Amino acid sequence: MNEQKFDPMTGEQMGQQQSGFKFDPMTGKPLDPQSGYKYDPMTGKPLIQGNQPTGYGMQQSNAYGYDPAAIEKEQSDKNKKLALTIAGVCASLFLITGIIGVVKLTKIVAAKNLEKDIEKSITAEVPDEDQYVDTGIEGLELEKITEPTLEDFGLTEEEESAEETADEQVDEQDGDSVPLDAIAEENSTKSGSETDTRNLFTFQIGDESYQIPGKVSDYLDKGWTFDDDKEAATIIDSYSKEFLEFYYPGGRNSLLVDITNFSLDAQEAKDCYITKISLSDYDMEEFGNELTIHGGDLVLGKSTEADIVAAMGEPDELFEGTYGDVLYYYGDSSNSLEYCVGYSLNEDRVFENIRLTNENEPVGFEQVDVSSERPSYLDNYVAPSSLGDDPFSGNFELDGTVYNLPVPFEELTRNGWKYDGDENYSVGSGQEYVIQFRKGNMSFTTNVYNPTDKAILLKYTIVVMIGANNSSYDDYLIQFPGGLNCDLTEEEVKEYIKNNGIENYEYKKGSSSYSIPFDQTGKIRSAANNEYTIFMGEKTVYFMHVRNYGWLFN
């Protein structure tokens, strides 16, 4: 892919970027490690998340393919980096978010013990949920903290330096977004398009050769199957991934694999790529076959550490874990857990498990054409006649005009709000970006989202989150029903809650914030992520954001 890419925030040509992890485009919070690529609502940079619009957990599976030692190493590295970054931002801004991680465990005897160790690691190193702030505060730029993996949680070098630059950024927010297709273009030369048996990301089972990333269709042609047709037709958003069960030829034994969609359009799982697979000597016994690596030089369950080093050279990293050591080879990447192969050793230093991960866009991948036509879903928007008194109507008043959230991007630009980037930038299915709108000396931050199954132009996205600050130039800029705004004291916020009969809300002492869900019953799944989040300053509301998907999912 040699086409030039441009930053949707500035309109400037993008340079090479490092790939990142993901957040739920519906909540902005870190997702299940296996969910797929998404975007940080603060920076618009890619994070890894699934395509579940409500952020609910993924399906569980009892399939094999779990490597305790590899999981332990990834969890340790990523959570330490995460803890340092969040601690730095907390110290300078007092508004940081917490991370909830969920580890998908499969059928391995050591899984229960590992789960306990991981829980201890998370408890000791990661701030709790009360400390996380999904904010649009001008000047607060949180680098992407993508999935708290327990599989795929990672941070970029930019994120590691967030604590050093946070103070300088308090008065200035760039709001830049990093498109995943730009990242994929950078890495596309690293993924082989033909099966080379000595390639780092190639393995053989019996007489068949496979590679990562590999077309799901290639595996299907060799006899692999999904659990059923419904799972094969699972819809995966653009640059997102799913963790699905995949059956070895014969249909009796299965593995869990990551399946990634590199297209800007949503695709069925069967039309995507396998980007992560983990295989053990136990799996091979069950399959009744032999797995070899590096042109047959290495045999799973037989080759030793010395054999691996002789064939592959010294590892880029040796992780010494409770459940065994892992030799990591990163190939052309710089210690990226999204582009590596891990060889796990048992106590006898015998190669017993291999995990191959390659989330780079395949060489020669042909991207879809993006239509310039205005999508019909925008016609469903109805502008309210007045602000009203219902706090859960989604209405808000901005510079004298009343809107309803979610509100089309085009509604704001029609009323004089400007966006400095390229409105014709392509936004993939399910992708979400941070956009800052301006009018004169006024500005506010939004999250815009593509809810369709096709790529669309940025100007045809829809705003699903707005942020309001209590600052010198935009006091009273945004008004919400019933008199809610950023000029209220904490006592007035409490009175607002009481007067509106709001019983379902949560106060978080650590961040001095109130979370008020639109669904007061807690039973409407489609409204699970619609809420007000109000952060208190010393005297009045410091910052407030409102997220609502409203009629998009009705």
mmCIF file of N, CA, C and O in Angstrom, residues 344-393:
data_model
loop_
_atom_site.group_PDB
_atom_site.id
_atom_site.type_symbol
_atom_site.label_atom_id
_atom_site.label_comp_id
_atom_site.label_asym_id
_atom_site.label_seq_id
_atom_site.Cartn_x
_atom_site.Cartn_y
_atom_site.Cartn_z
ATOM 1 N N SER A 344 7.874 -21.762 24.262
ATOM 2 C CA SER A 344 7.809 -22.071 25.687
ATOM 3 C C SER A 344 8.507 -23.396 25.979
ATOM 4 O O SER A 344 8.356 -24.375 25.230
ATOM 5 N N LEU A 345 9.277 -23.401 27.084
ATOM 6 C CA LEU A 345 10.049 -24.585 27.471
ATOM 7 C C LEU A 345 9.496 -25.177 28.754
ATOM 8 O O LEU A 345 9.048 -24.445 29.650
ATOM 9 N N ASN A 346 9.548 -26.510 28.851
ATOM 10 C CA ASN A 346 9.159 -27.137 30.112
ATOM 11 C C ASN A 346 10.372 -27.234 31.037
ATOM 12 O O ASN A 346 11.457 -26.714 30.721
ATOM 13 N N GLU A 347 10.235 -27.880 32.170
ATOM 14 C CA GLU A 347 11.316 -27.931 33.154
ATOM 15 C C GLU A 347 12.548 -28.673 32.634
ATOM 16 O O GLU A 347 13.664 -28.465 33.122
ATOM 17 N N ASP A 348 12.363 -29.495 31.598
ATOM 18 C CA ASP A 348 13.498 -30.198 30.995
ATOM 19 C C ASP A 348 14.091 -29.429 29.816
ATOM 20 O O ASP A 348 14.925 -29.968 29.081
ATOM 21 N N ARG A 349 13.646 -28.179 29.656
ATOM 22 C CA ARG A 349 14.103 -27.298 28.571
ATOM 23 C C ARG A 349 13.727 -27.846 27.196
ATOM 24 O O ARG A 349 14.414 -27.610 26.197
ATOM 25 N N VAL A 350 12.593 -28.542 27.139
ATOM 26 C CA VAL A 350 12.066 -29.054 25.875
ATOM 27 C C VAL A 350 10.963 -28.114 25.394
ATOM 28 O O VAL A 350 10.139 -27.630 26.169
ATOM 29 N N PHE A 351 10.970 -27.864 24.126
ATOM 30 C CA PHE A 351 10.019 -26.978 23.455
ATOM 31 C C PHE A 351 8.623 -27.613 23.510
ATOM 32 O O PHE A 351 8.349 -28.606 22.843
ATOM 33 N N GLU A 352 7.684 -27.014 24.309
ATOM 34 C CA GLU A 352 6.382 -27.636 24.510
ATOM 35 C C GLU A 352 5.204 -26.801 24.013
ATOM 36 O O GLU A 352 4.077 -27.285 23.978
ATOM 37 N N ASN A 353 5.459 -25.544 23.658
ATOM 38 C CA ASN A 353 4.368 -24.703 23.187
ATOM 39 C C ASN A 353 4.925 -23.604 22.294
ATOM 40 O O ASN A 353 6.020 -23.103 22.542
ATOM 41 N N ILE A 354 4.177 -23.237 21.277
ATOM 42 C CA ILE A 354 4.584 -22.119 20.424
ATOM 43 C C ILE A 354 3.398 -21.186 20.236
ATOM 44 O O ILE A 354 2.262 -21.627 20.059
ATOM 45 N N ARG A 355 3.676 -19.907 20.326
ATOM 46 C CA ARG A 355 2.657 -18.891 20.062
ATOM 47 C C ARG A 355 3.176 -17.975 18.971
ATOM 48 O O ARG A 355 4.227 -17.349 19.111
ATOM 49 N N LEU A 356 2.435 -17.879 17.870
ATOM 50 C CA LEU A 356 2.804 -17.016 16.757
ATOM 51 C C LEU A 356 1.805 -15.863 16.691
ATOM 52 O O LEU A 356 0.586 -16.089 16.616
ATOM 53 N N THR A 357 2.307 -14.642 16.697
ATOM 54 C CA THR A 357 1.468 -13.446 16.638
ATOM 55 C C THR A 357 2.022 -12.502 15.587
ATOM 56 O O THR A 357 3.177 -12.083 15.668
ATOM 57 N N ASN A 358 1.222 -12.192 14.598
ATOM 58 C CA ASN A 358 1.638 -11.248 13.562
ATOM 59 C C ASN A 358 0.418 -10.451 13.125
ATOM 60 O O ASN A 358 -0.409 -10.922 12.347
ATOM 61 N N GLU A 359 0.289 -9.233 13.663
ATOM 62 C CA GLU A 359 -0.871 -8.406 13.368
ATOM 63 C C GLU A 359 -0.576 -7.347 12.310
ATOM 64 O O GLU A 359 -1.311 -6.361 12.182
ATOM 65 N N ASN A 360 0.485 -7.555 11.552
ATOM 66 C CA ASN A 360 0.796 -6.643 10.447
ATOM 67 C C ASN A 360 -0.058 -6.979 9.229
ATOM 68 O O ASN A 360 -0.305 -8.144 8.925
ATOM 69 N N GLU A 361 -0.466 -5.944 8.526
ATOM 70 C CA GLU A 361 -1.262 -6.163 7.328
ATOM 71 C C GLU A 361 -0.449 -6.951 6.309
ATOM 72 O O GLU A 361 0.705 -6.626 6.040
ATOM 73 N N PRO A 362 -1.022 -7.986 5.724
ATOM 74 C CA PRO A 362 -0.286 -8.822 4.770
ATOM 75 C C PRO A 362 0.170 -8.037 3.545
ATOM 76 O O PRO A 362 -0.508 -7.108 3.092
ATOM 77 N N VAL A 363 1.308 -8.415 3.027
ATOM 78 C CA VAL A 363 1.803 -7.805 1.795
ATOM 79 C C VAL A 363 0.802 -8.054 0.672
ATOM 80 O O VAL A 363 0.266 -9.154 0.534
ATOM 81 N N GLY A 364 0.547 -7.014 -0.108
ATOM 82 C CA GLY A 364 -0.353 -7.163 -1.242
ATOM 83 C C GLY A 364 -1.817 -7.110 -0.895
ATOM 84 O O GLY A 364 -2.673 -7.313 -1.770
ATOM 85 N N PHE A 365 -2.135 -6.825 0.375
ATOM 86 C CA PHE A 365 -3.547 -6.765 0.759
ATOM 87 C C PHE A 365 -4.234 -5.629 0.002
ATOM 88 O O PHE A 365 -3.756 -4.491 -0.018
ATOM 89 N N GLU A 366 -5.342 -5.924 -0.654
ATOM 90 C CA GLU A 366 -6.056 -4.929 -1.441
ATOM 91 C C GLU A 366 -7.187 -4.320 -0.615
ATOM 92 O O GLU A 366 -8.127 -5.006 -0.232
ATOM 93 N N GLN A 367 -7.050 -3.010 -0.348
ATOM 94 C CA GLN A 367 -8.053 -2.324 0.456
ATOM 95 C C GLN A 367 -9.279 -2.018 -0.404
ATOM 96 O O GLN A 367 -9.185 -1.862 -1.624
ATOM 97 N N VAL A 368 -10.426 -1.948 0.238
ATOM 98 C CA VAL A 368 -11.674 -1.677 -0.475
ATOM 99 C C VAL A 368 -11.746 -0.208 -0.886
ATOM 100 O O VAL A 368 -11.086 0.653 -0.302
ATOM 101 N N ASP A 369 -12.531 0.056 -1.892
ATOM 102 C CA ASP A 369 -12.810 1.431 -2.282
ATOM 103 C C ASP A 369 -13.849 2.011 -1.324
ATOM 104 O O ASP A 369 -14.763 1.303 -0.884
ATOM 105 N N VAL A 370 -13.701 3.291 -1.008
ATOM 106 C CA VAL A 370 -14.625 3.947 -0.084
ATOM 107 C C VAL A 370 -15.566 4.846 -0.869
ATOM 108 O O VAL A 370 -15.133 5.717 -1.628
ATOM 109 N N SER A 371 -16.851 4.633 -0.675
ATOM 110 C CA SER A 371 -17.853 5.419 -1.382
ATOM 111 C C SER A 371 -17.897 6.851 -0.836
ATOM 112 O O SER A 371 -17.734 7.077 0.366
ATOM 113 N N SER A 372 -18.115 7.798 -1.709
ATOM 114 C CA SER A 372 -18.253 9.202 -1.301
ATOM 115 C C SER A 372 -19.709 9.579 -1.070
ATOM 116 O O SER A 372 -20.023 10.730 -0.766
ATOM 117 N N GLU A 373 -20.618 8.607 -1.211
ATOM 118 C CA GLU A 373 -22.040 8.885 -1.042
ATOM 119 C C GLU A 373 -22.401 9.055 0.433
ATOM 120 O O GLU A 373 -21.825 8.421 1.313
ATOM 121 N N ARG A 374 -23.365 9.901 0.686
ATOM 122 C CA ARG A 374 -23.864 10.135 2.048
ATOM 123 C C ARG A 374 -24.705 8.935 2.465
ATOM 124 O O ARG A 374 -25.675 8.581 1.796
ATOM 125 N N PRO A 375 -24.369 8.284 3.606
ATOM 126 C CA PRO A 375 -25.133 7.108 4.041
ATOM 127 C C PRO A 375 -26.526 7.487 4.533
ATOM 128 O O PRO A 375 -26.732 8.546 5.131
ATOM 129 N N SER A 376 -27.475 6.616 4.299
ATOM 130 C CA SER A 376 -28.883 6.908 4.596
ATOM 131 C C SER A 376 -29.186 6.949 6.088
ATOM 132 O O SER A 376 -30.197 7.541 6.492
ATOM 133 N N TYR A 377 -28.345 6.342 6.935
ATOM 134 C CA TYR A 377 -28.659 6.317 8.369
ATOM 135 C C TYR A 377 -28.753 7.723 8.952
ATOM 136 O O TYR A 377 -29.449 7.959 9.954
ATOM 137 N N LEU A 378 -28.068 8.689 8.328
ATOM 138 C CA LEU A 378 -28.085 10.069 8.823
ATOM 139 C C LEU A 378 -29.474 10.693 8.733
ATOM 140 O O LEU A 378 -29.777 11.646 9.457
ATOM 141 N N ASP A 379 -30.323 10.158 7.867
ATOM 142 C CA ASP A 379 -31.673 10.695 7.715
ATOM 143 C C ASP A 379 -32.544 10.418 8.940
ATOM 144 O O ASP A 379 -33.621 11.012 9.090
ATOM 145 N N ASN A 380 -32.105 9.520 9.803
ATOM 146 C CA ASN A 380 -32.889 9.177 10.989
ATOM 147 C C ASN A 380 -32.745 10.200 12.112
ATOM 148 O O ASN A 380 -33.474 10.138 13.104
ATOM 149 N N TYR A 381 -31.815 11.129 11.955
ATOM 150 C CA TYR A 381 -31.630 12.138 12.995
ATOM 151 C C TYR A 381 -32.776 13.145 12.981
ATOM 152 O O TYR A 381 -33.166 13.640 11.917
ATOM 153 N N VAL A 382 -33.291 13.436 14.184
ATOM 154 C CA VAL A 382 -34.358 14.429 14.328
ATOM 155 C C VAL A 382 -33.899 15.468 15.347
ATOM 156 O O VAL A 382 -33.637 15.137 16.510
ATOM 157 N N ALA A 383 -33.792 16.699 14.916
ATOM 158 C CA ALA A 383 -33.361 17.772 15.813
ATOM 159 C C ALA A 383 -34.490 18.108 16.781
ATOM 160 O O ALA A 383 -35.650 18.241 16.370
ATOM 161 N N PRO A 384 -34.203 18.255 18.070
ATOM 162 C CA PRO A 384 -35.244 18.577 19.051
ATOM 163 C C PRO A 384 -35.697 20.038 18.915
ATOM 164 O O PRO A 384 -34.927 20.896 18.477
ATOM 165 N N SER A 385 -36.946 20.294 19.302
ATOM 166 C CA SER A 385 -37.479 21.649 19.221
ATOM 167 C C SER A 385 -37.069 22.491 20.421
ATOM 168 O O SER A 385 -37.044 23.724 20.347
ATOM 169 N N SER A 386 -36.734 21.839 21.538
ATOM 170 C CA SER A 386 -36.315 22.562 22.737
ATOM 171 C C SER A 386 -35.434 21.658 23.582
ATOM 172 O O SER A 386 -35.386 20.434 23.386
ATOM 173 N N LEU A 387 -34.745 22.244 24.554
ATOM 174 C CA LEU A 387 -33.844 21.481 25.413
ATOM 175 C C LEU A 387 -34.620 20.529 26.305
ATOM 176 O O LEU A 387 -34.224 19.375 26.505
ATOM 177 N N GLY A 388 -35.746 20.990 26.861
ATOM 178 C CA GLY A 388 -36.562 20.145 27.722
ATOM 179 C C GLY A 388 -35.947 19.929 29.095
ATOM 180 O O GLY A 388 -34.886 20.481 29.422
ATOM 181 N N ASP A 389 -36.626 19.122 29.899
ATOM 182 C CA ASP A 389 -36.188 18.877 31.277
ATOM 183 C C ASP A 389 -35.757 17.439 31.531
ATOM 184 O O ASP A 389 -35.321 17.117 32.635
ATOM 185 N N ASP A 390 -35.890 16.559 30.537
ATOM 186 C CA ASP A 390 -35.548 15.143 30.722
ATOM 187 C C ASP A 390 -34.040 14.960 30.593
ATOM 188 O O ASP A 390 -33.476 15.102 29.504
ATOM 189 N N PRO A 391 -33.346 14.640 31.706
ATOM 190 C CA PRO A 391 -31.886 14.507 31.642
ATOM 191 C C PRO A 391 -31.418 13.367 30.754
ATOM 192 O O PRO A 391 -30.250 13.331 30.350
ATOM 193 N N PHE A 392 -32.317 12.447 30.419
ATOM 194 C CA PHE A 392 -31.919 11.279 29.627
ATOM 195 C C PHE A 392 -32.467 11.338 28.196
ATOM 196 O O PHE A 392 -32.542 10.322 27.509
ATOM 197 N N SER A 393 -32.838 12.519 27.762
ATOM 198 C CA SER A 393 -33.323 12.688 26.393
ATOM 199 C C SER A 393 -32.186 12.681 25.385
ATOM 200 O O SER A 393 -32.395 12.433 24.195
#
